[in-house]
Short mmCIF file of C-alpha atoms in Angstrom, two decimals:
data_model
loop_
_atom_site.label_atom_id
_atom_site.label_comp_id
_atom_site.label_asym_id
_atom_site.label_seq_id
_atom_site.Cartn_x
_atom_site.Cartn_y
_atom_site.Cartn_z
CA ILE A 1 0.18 -0.16 0.02
CA ARG A 2 1.52 3.33 -1.06
CA THR A 3 1.09 6.62 0.91
CA ILE A 4 2.58 10.01 0.56
CA GLY A 5 3.13 12.68 3.20
CA ASN A 6 4.57 12.78 6.78
CA PRO A 7 4.85 9.14 7.78
CA HIS A 8 4.95 10.41 11.47
CA ASN A 9 1.56 12.24 11.13
CA SER A 10 -1.26 9.85 9.87
CA VAL A 11 -3.63 12.81 9.39
CA GLY A 12 -1.15 14.16 6.76
CA LEU A 13 -0.74 10.79 4.82
CA ILE A 14 -2.57 10.32 1.45
CA LEU A 15 -3.62 6.96 0.55
CA LEU A 16 -2.47 6.34 -3.07
CA LEU A 17 -4.75 4.20 -5.54
CA SER A 18 -1.35 2.81 -7.02
CA MET A 19 0.20 -0.46 -6.13
CA PRO A 20 4.03 -1.63 -6.71
CA GLU A 21 2.95 -4.10 -9.17
CA ASP A 22 1.47 -1.46 -11.53
CA ARG A 23 4.27 -0.94 -13.60
CA HIS A 24 4.41 -4.64 -14.37
CA CYS A 25 0.63 -5.11 -15.14
CA LEU A 26 -0.59 -1.73 -16.52
CA SER A 27 0.36 0.50 -19.30
CA GLU A 28 2.88 3.48 -18.32
CA THR A 29 -0.25 5.96 -18.78
CA LEU A 30 -2.36 3.96 -16.28
CA SER A 31 0.45 3.57 -13.91
CA ILE A 32 1.23 7.39 -13.82
CA ILE A 33 -2.42 8.26 -13.33
CA ARG A 34 -3.01 5.89 -10.37
CA ASN A 35 0.10 7.09 -8.98
CA ASN A 36 -1.32 10.72 -8.92
CA VAL A 37 -4.88 9.57 -7.66
CA GLU A 38 -5.93 9.62 -3.87
CA VAL A 39 -8.21 7.01 -2.34
CA PHE A 40 -10.62 8.58 0.43
CA THR A 41 -13.59 7.99 2.17
CA ALA A 42 -16.44 10.48 2.02
CA THR A 43 -17.11 13.00 5.04
CA GLU A 44 -20.18 15.31 5.79
CA ALA A 45 -18.46 17.93 3.85
CA ASP A 46 -18.23 15.58 0.62
CA ILE A 47 -21.84 14.58 0.84
CA ASN A 48 -22.91 18.16 1.30
CA ALA A 49 -20.62 19.46 -1.45
CA PRO A 50 -22.52 20.63 -4.80
CA ALA A 51 -22.32 17.94 -7.42
CA PRO A 52 -24.36 18.91 -10.70
CA GLY A 53 -25.34 15.53 -12.58
CA ARG A 54 -24.59 13.21 -9.85
CA LYS A 55 -27.07 10.29 -10.27
CA ARG A 56 -26.73 8.65 -6.74
CA PRO A 57 -26.21 10.36 -3.22
CA ILE A 58 -22.97 9.93 -1.62
CA GLN A 59 -22.84 7.77 1.72
CA LEU A 60 -20.73 8.65 4.57
CA GLY A 61 -17.54 6.57 4.23
CA GLN A 62 -18.02 5.86 0.83
CA VAL A 63 -14.72 5.50 -0.93
CA GLY A 64 -13.87 8.39 -3.51
CA LEU A 65 -10.93 9.02 -5.77
CA ARG A 66 -9.51 12.45 -6.29
CA CYS A 67 -6.59 14.16 -7.77
CA VAL A 68 -3.64 14.59 -5.47
CA TYR A 69 -2.71 17.95 -6.66
CA CYS A 70 -6.11 19.91 -6.42
CA ARG A 71 -7.49 17.81 -3.30
CA MET A 72 -7.41 20.65 -0.89
CA CYS A 73 -8.62 23.43 -3.31
CA ARG A 74 -12.00 25.14 -3.43
CA THR A 75 -14.81 23.17 -5.52
CA GLY A 76 -15.05 26.17 -7.57
CA ASN A 77 -11.44 26.25 -8.54
CA ARG A 78 -11.26 22.45 -9.47
CA VAL A 79 -12.05 21.22 -13.09
CA LYS A 80 -13.99 18.37 -14.22
CA ARG A 81 -13.49 14.94 -12.92
CA ALA A 82 -11.35 16.06 -9.82
CA THR A 83 -13.49 13.80 -7.52
CA CYS A 84 -15.41 10.76 -8.39
CA PHE A 85 -17.07 8.30 -6.41
CA PRO A 86 -17.24 4.51 -8.51
CA SER A 87 -20.54 2.97 -7.87
CA SER A 88 -18.60 -0.61 -7.48
CA MET A 89 -15.01 -1.72 -7.59
CA ARG A 90 -15.51 -2.89 -11.28
CA ARG A 91 -16.16 0.99 -12.12
CA ILE A 92 -12.76 2.09 -10.71
CA TYR A 93 -11.13 1.35 -13.88
CA ARG A 94 -13.67 3.52 -15.51
CA ALA A 95 -13.41 6.55 -13.07
CA VAL A 96 -9.41 6.61 -13.71
CA ILE A 97 -9.84 6.59 -17.65
CA ASP A 98 -12.21 9.27 -17.00
CA MET A 99 -9.90 11.27 -14.96
CA LYS A 100 -7.22 10.72 -17.51
CA LEU A 101 -9.10 12.09 -20.18
CA ASP A 102 -11.13 15.05 -18.57
CA HIS A 103 -9.08 16.03 -15.57
CA PHE A 104 -5.36 15.51 -15.59
CA LYS A 105 -4.93 17.39 -18.86
CA HIS A 106 -6.89 20.48 -17.84
CA CYS A 107 -6.23 20.68 -14.00
CA PRO A 108 -4.05 23.81 -13.64
CA TYR A 109 -2.26 22.45 -10.38
CA VAL A 110 -0.92 19.24 -12.40
CA PRO A 111 2.84 19.87 -12.85
CA PRO A 112 3.54 20.93 -16.56
CA GLY A 113 6.14 17.94 -16.77
CA LEU A 114 3.36 15.37 -16.05
CA LYS A 115 1.02 16.67 -18.49
CA GLN A 116 3.89 16.73 -21.02
CA ARG A 117 4.65 12.94 -20.39
CA LEU A 118 0.87 12.21 -20.27
CA ASP A 119 0.51 13.70 -23.75
CA GLN A 120 3.43 11.88 -25.41
CA LEU A 121 2.02 8.70 -24.13
CA SER A 122 -1.28 9.60 -25.63
CA GLN A 123 0.37 9.49 -29.05
CA GLY A 124 0.92 5.80 -28.81
CA THR A 125 -1.55 3.18 -29.62
CA THR A 126 -2.46 1.18 -26.11
CA ARG A 127 -5.32 -1.34 -25.56
CA SER A 128 -7.06 -2.39 -22.24
CA THR A 129 -8.45 -5.53 -21.73
CA GLY A 130 -10.48 -7.42 -19.31
CA MET A 131 -7.29 -8.27 -17.58
CA THR A 132 -6.71 -4.57 -17.00
CA VAL A 133 -10.00 -4.35 -15.25
CA GLN A 134 -9.35 -7.70 -13.24
CA TYR A 135 -6.27 -6.10 -12.04
CA PHE A 136 -7.83 -2.96 -10.88
CA ILE A 137 -10.27 -5.08 -8.96
CA ARG A 138 -7.71 -7.20 -7.28
CA SER A 139 -5.78 -4.23 -6.13
CA ALA A 140 -8.79 -2.56 -4.76
CA MET A 141 -9.44 -5.50 -2.74
CA GLU A 142 -6.02 -5.67 -1.45
CA LEU A 143 -6.55 -2.08 -0.21
CA GLY A 144 -9.60 -3.50 1.68
CA MET A 145 -12.34 -2.20 -0.64
CA MET A 146 -15.56 -4.19 -1.13
CA ASP A 147 -19.00 -3.47 -2.85
CA ILE A 148 -21.57 -2.77 -0.41
CA GLY A 149 -24.88 -3.36 -2.39
CA ASN A 150 -26.16 -0.45 -4.61
CA ASP A 151 -24.50 1.92 -1.88
CA GLY A 152 -20.99 2.07 -3.62
CA VAL A 153 -17.61 0.97 -2.53
CA PHE A 154 -16.35 1.12 1.22
CA ILE A 155 -13.22 -0.01 2.99
CA ASN A 156 -12.92 -3.02 5.38
CA LEU A 157 -9.64 -2.45 7.37
CA LYS A 158 -9.79 -6.23 8.43
CA ARG A 159 -9.63 -7.07 4.52
CA VAL A 160 -6.27 -4.69 3.97
CA GLY A 161 -3.56 -6.92 2.32
CA LYS A 162 -5.47 -9.98 2.06
CA VAL A 163 -4.62 -12.10 -1.00
CA TYR A 164 -7.55 -13.49 -3.08
CA ASP A 165 -7.87 -16.46 -5.44
CA GLU A 166 -8.76 -16.10 -8.81
CA SER A 167 -12.70 -17.18 -8.35
CA GLU A 168 -13.11 -14.38 -5.94
CA ILE A 169 -11.53 -11.73 -8.47
CA ASN A 170 -13.42 -13.41 -11.16
CA ASN A 171 -16.77 -12.63 -9.29
CA TYR A 172 -16.53 -9.09 -9.42
CA CYS A 173 -15.38 -9.35 -13.07
CA LYS A 174 -18.60 -10.55 -14.58
CA PRO A 175 -19.95 -8.06 -17.22
CA VAL A 176 -22.66 -5.67 -15.84
CA LYS A 177 -26.04 -5.84 -17.70
CA VAL A 178 -26.82 -2.40 -19.27
CA LYS A 179 -29.80 -1.29 -21.50
CA ARG A 180 -28.50 -0.92 -25.26
CA ALA A 181 -29.69 1.82 -27.23
CA ALA A 182 -28.71 0.47 -30.61
CA PRO A 183 -28.75 -3.18 -31.72
CA GLN A 184 -25.26 -2.88 -33.71
CA LEU A 185 -23.61 -2.01 -30.64
CA MET A 186 -20.53 -4.28 -30.20
CA THR A 187 -20.87 -6.50 -26.98
CA SER A 188 -18.56 -9.56 -27.64
CA PRO A 189 -14.93 -9.53 -26.68
CA LYS A 190 -14.27 -10.48 -30.63
CA GLN A 191 -16.24 -7.53 -31.79
CA ARG A 192 -14.70 -5.08 -29.53
CA THR A 193 -11.21 -6.53 -30.33
CA GLN A 194 -11.71 -6.27 -33.95
CA ALA A 195 -12.85 -2.67 -33.59
CA ARG A 196 -9.71 -1.65 -31.92
CA GLY A 197 -7.85 -3.18 -34.96
CA VAL A 198 -6.24 -5.98 -33.00
CA GLU A 199 -6.85 -9.48 -34.45
CA ALA A 200 -8.96 -11.81 -32.25
CA SER A 201 -7.65 -14.94 -31.31
CA PRO A 202 -9.64 -18.04 -30.28
CA PRO A 203 -9.42 -19.48 -26.92
CA MET A 204 -6.08 -21.45 -26.40
CA HIS A 205 -6.32 -25.21 -26.21
CA SER A 206 -3.66 -27.80 -25.95
CA ASP A 207 -4.82 -29.14 -29.32
CA GLU A 208 -4.34 -26.18 -31.18
CA GLU A 209 -2.13 -26.16 -34.09
CA ARG A 210 0.36 -23.33 -33.16
CA PHE A 211 3.98 -22.98 -32.76
CA GLN A 212 5.23 -24.37 -29.57
CA GLY A 213 8.63 -23.75 -28.66
CA LYS A 214 10.96 -20.58 -28.06
CA VAL A 215 12.39 -17.71 -30.36
CA VAL A 216 15.22 -15.52 -29.35
CA LEU A 217 13.97 -11.89 -29.45
CA ALA A 218 16.93 -10.40 -31.24
CA LEU A 219 16.79 -9.51 -34.94
CA PRO A 220 19.84 -8.71 -37.21
CA GLU A 221 18.53 -5.25 -37.85
CA ASP A 222 18.58 -4.44 -33.92
CA LYS A 223 21.91 -2.98 -34.31
CA ASN A 224 20.48 -0.20 -36.86
CA PHE A 225 17.75 0.94 -34.35
CA LEU A 226 18.79 0.09 -30.74
CA SER A 227 21.73 0.84 -28.45
CA PRO A 228 24.36 -1.88 -27.65
CA LEU A 229 22.81 -2.35 -24.33
CA ARG A 230 19.41 -3.08 -25.90
CA CYS A 231 20.62 -5.43 -28.57
CA PHE A 232 22.54 -7.35 -26.00
CA LEU A 233 19.19 -7.51 -23.95
CA ARG A 234 17.14 -8.80 -26.82
CA GLU A 235 20.07 -11.49 -27.18
CA GLN A 236 19.62 -12.66 -23.44
CA VAL A 237 15.80 -12.70 -23.95
CA CYS A 238 13.25 -14.99 -25.88
CA VAL A 239 9.65 -15.36 -26.36
CA PHE A 240 8.41 -18.76 -25.67
CA SER A 241 4.99 -20.62 -25.49
CA ALA A 242 3.85 -21.56 -22.09
CA THR A 243 3.86 -25.20 -20.92
CA GLU A 244 1.65 -26.88 -18.01
CA THR A 245 4.64 -26.59 -15.96
CA ASP A 246 5.28 -22.80 -16.60
CA ILE A 247 1.70 -21.97 -15.91
CA SER A 248 1.88 -23.97 -12.44
CA ILE A 249 4.38 -21.57 -11.20
CA ARG A 250 3.43 -18.16 -9.90
CA THR A 251 4.37 -15.39 -12.19
CA PRO A 252 4.41 -11.64 -12.02
CA THR A 253 0.78 -11.20 -13.59
CA THR A 254 -2.67 -10.58 -12.11
CA PHE A 255 -4.37 -12.91 -14.61
CA THR A 256 -4.40 -16.75 -15.35
CA VAL A 257 -1.62 -17.78 -17.81
CA GLN A 258 -3.16 -20.16 -20.59
CA LEU A 259 -1.48 -23.16 -22.18
CA GLY A 260 0.28 -22.01 -25.45
CA GLN A 261 0.32 -18.25 -24.40
CA VAL A 262 3.47 -16.47 -25.17
CA GLY A 263 5.66 -15.28 -22.41
CA VAL A 264 8.98 -13.60 -22.24
CA GLY A 265 12.04 -15.10 -20.46
CA CYS A 266 15.54 -15.16 -19.74
CA VAL A 267 17.20 -17.49 -22.19
CA HIS A 268 19.46 -18.93 -19.51
CA CYS A 269 16.92 -19.62 -17.08
CA LEU A 270 14.58 -21.14 -19.43
CA ALA A 271 16.67 -24.11 -19.74
CA VAL A 272 16.06 -25.29 -16.26
CA ALA A 273 13.09 -26.18 -14.29
CA PRO A 274 10.88 -23.18 -13.24
CA LYS A 275 11.27 -23.93 -9.43
CA GLU A 276 15.20 -23.38 -10.09
CA ARG A 277 14.96 -20.04 -11.99
CA SER A 278 15.63 -16.67 -10.29
CA ASN A 279 13.36 -14.02 -9.40
CA ARG A 280 11.69 -12.26 -12.60
CA ALA A 281 13.26 -14.74 -15.08
CA VAL A 282 9.94 -14.91 -16.99
CA CYS A 283 6.85 -12.89 -17.37
CA PHE A 284 3.64 -12.93 -19.63
CA PRO A 285 2.74 -9.34 -20.98
CA PHE A 286 -0.86 -9.13 -22.36
CA SER A 287 0.01 -7.35 -25.72
CA ILE A 288 3.39 -7.11 -27.86
CA GLY A 289 3.13 -3.45 -26.99
CA ARG A 290 4.33 -4.48 -23.28
CA ILE A 291 7.48 -6.59 -24.48
CA TYR A 292 9.66 -3.66 -24.11
CA GLN A 293 8.36 -3.11 -20.37
CA SER A 294 8.83 -6.76 -19.99
CA VAL A 295 12.55 -6.66 -21.08
CA ALA A 296 13.26 -3.69 -18.97
CA ASP A 297 12.05 -5.61 -16.04
CA ILE A 298 14.23 -8.60 -16.70
CA GLN A 299 17.07 -6.36 -17.01
CA ARG A 300 16.42 -4.47 -13.76
CA PHE A 301 15.38 -7.33 -11.57
CA HIS A 302 16.80 -10.36 -12.89
CA LEU A 303 19.76 -10.36 -14.94
CA GLY A 304 21.97 -9.02 -12.32
CA GLU A 305 21.22 -11.99 -9.95
CA CYS A 306 20.82 -14.61 -12.77
CA ARG A 307 22.73 -17.75 -11.51
CA MET A 308 22.45 -19.36 -15.05
CA MET A 309 24.22 -16.65 -17.04
CA PRO A 310 27.77 -17.26 -18.08
CA ALA A 311 30.46 -15.04 -16.64
CA GLU A 312 31.55 -13.64 -19.91
CA ALA A 313 27.73 -12.49 -20.69
CA ARG A 314 27.36 -11.10 -17.24
CA SER A 315 30.64 -9.01 -17.53
CA ARG A 316 29.49 -7.71 -21.03
CA PHE A 317 26.08 -6.79 -19.27
CA LEU A 318 27.70 -4.88 -16.54
CA GLN A 319 29.97 -2.99 -19.04
CA LEU A 320 27.17 -2.25 -21.34
CA GLN A 321 24.93 -0.89 -18.44
CA SER A 322 27.89 1.24 -17.17
CA GLU A 323 28.28 2.72 -20.93
CA SER A 324 24.80 3.29 -21.25
CA ALA A 325 24.65 5.42 -17.82
CA LYS A 326 27.19 7.51 -19.58
CA GLY A 327 25.04 8.40 -22.72
CA SER A 328 24.44 5.86 -25.27
CA ARG A 329 22.33 6.18 -28.21
CA GLY A 330 19.13 5.59 -25.95
CA LEU A 331 15.90 3.51 -26.47
CA ALA A 332 14.09 3.02 -29.75
CA THR A 333 10.48 3.71 -30.07
CA ARG A 334 7.84 1.48 -29.02
CA THR A 335 6.85 1.14 -32.59
CA TYR A 336 10.13 -0.87 -33.40
CA TRP A 337 9.48 -3.38 -30.56
CA ILE A 338 6.17 -3.80 -31.78
CA ASP A 339 7.15 -4.17 -35.65
CA ALA A 340 9.98 -6.66 -34.51
CA ALA A 341 7.55 -8.71 -32.40
CA LYS A 342 5.43 -9.03 -35.49
CA LYS A 343 8.43 -10.25 -37.50
CA ILE A 344 8.99 -13.15 -35.47
CA GLY A 345 5.26 -14.18 -35.85
CA LEU A 346 3.67 -12.55 -32.43
CA LYS A 347 0.20 -11.54 -32.59
CA ASP A 348 -2.06 -9.96 -29.75
CA GLY A 349 -5.30 -12.24 -28.84
CA ILE A 350 -7.96 -11.75 -26.48
CA SER A 351 -5.94 -14.24 -24.02
CA GLY A 352 -2.78 -12.45 -24.56
CA MET A 353 0.16 -12.97 -26.94
CA PHE A 354 0.29 -16.22 -29.31
CA PHE A 355 2.53 -17.29 -31.98
CA SER A 356 0.52 -16.87 -35.50
#
């Protein structure tokens, strides 16, 4: 659980929506927004504050979300979506998206550097999935949140930090029935995926005729677009199709890994049994757009302590890291990583990445 403020003064602490795992499981945009959103419980002042357009009355103690920068400003000085009260944990994701679109770009109290970074990230192409919503629900439950009928979300201190299994999470992930104004509205996952321009993949079964194995991430043209360090990292990492043994071992994801789903892993550790691998040896990004971040995580949390890496490779890794810190050519764009993934046969599907 993350807070900001004076640790010796509980009154001054601010509970953040973000969790340490955000950067492993969410896009950079969502991770930034969550890191700048406060979780609070409604007081009498919140209940009595004017809120044009609010459909449901606020309950005392109900969980709300608000911008950390204008939280103490007068209501009249805040721009749209500065504060919201999700009607359920499932709606927290929607509330954060609304704050991203309607508030952080326009709030005069948000630092210019943060606005600039969010604007840069908005130029890229990202997609959200049911797994993203599932992560929002899981993290909310770990913060002690729970739905109370139609009265909204509340915090039960006895639930803070509790670990929940997949069945409990999935109970909150069931789609909410809503009235549809037009019959042509896209409701199926396949339709929504195709509308986003992503090829929908059928559920992964063990008898599917797909490539099973592993492929090194590096390509010959890497050296024309990437720094020497990034080229080296891509040589040390491969993409592979998950086996029964792989999915039985806990990985840093918030969703269930399926048989045949493509993961990213250290080429040295994949040669040994999963239980013998060092920390963060493998991960399962939910889209090819997240491969870059997965490789960065393996670099930061795994390669430095990998027991299977040869001494010569480790020496080269440390040397390149040192040179990179002194000013190498830097990172290539996300577009290159996505195009490179497609060249080795990777595609996005509803259930994560797969080999085409």
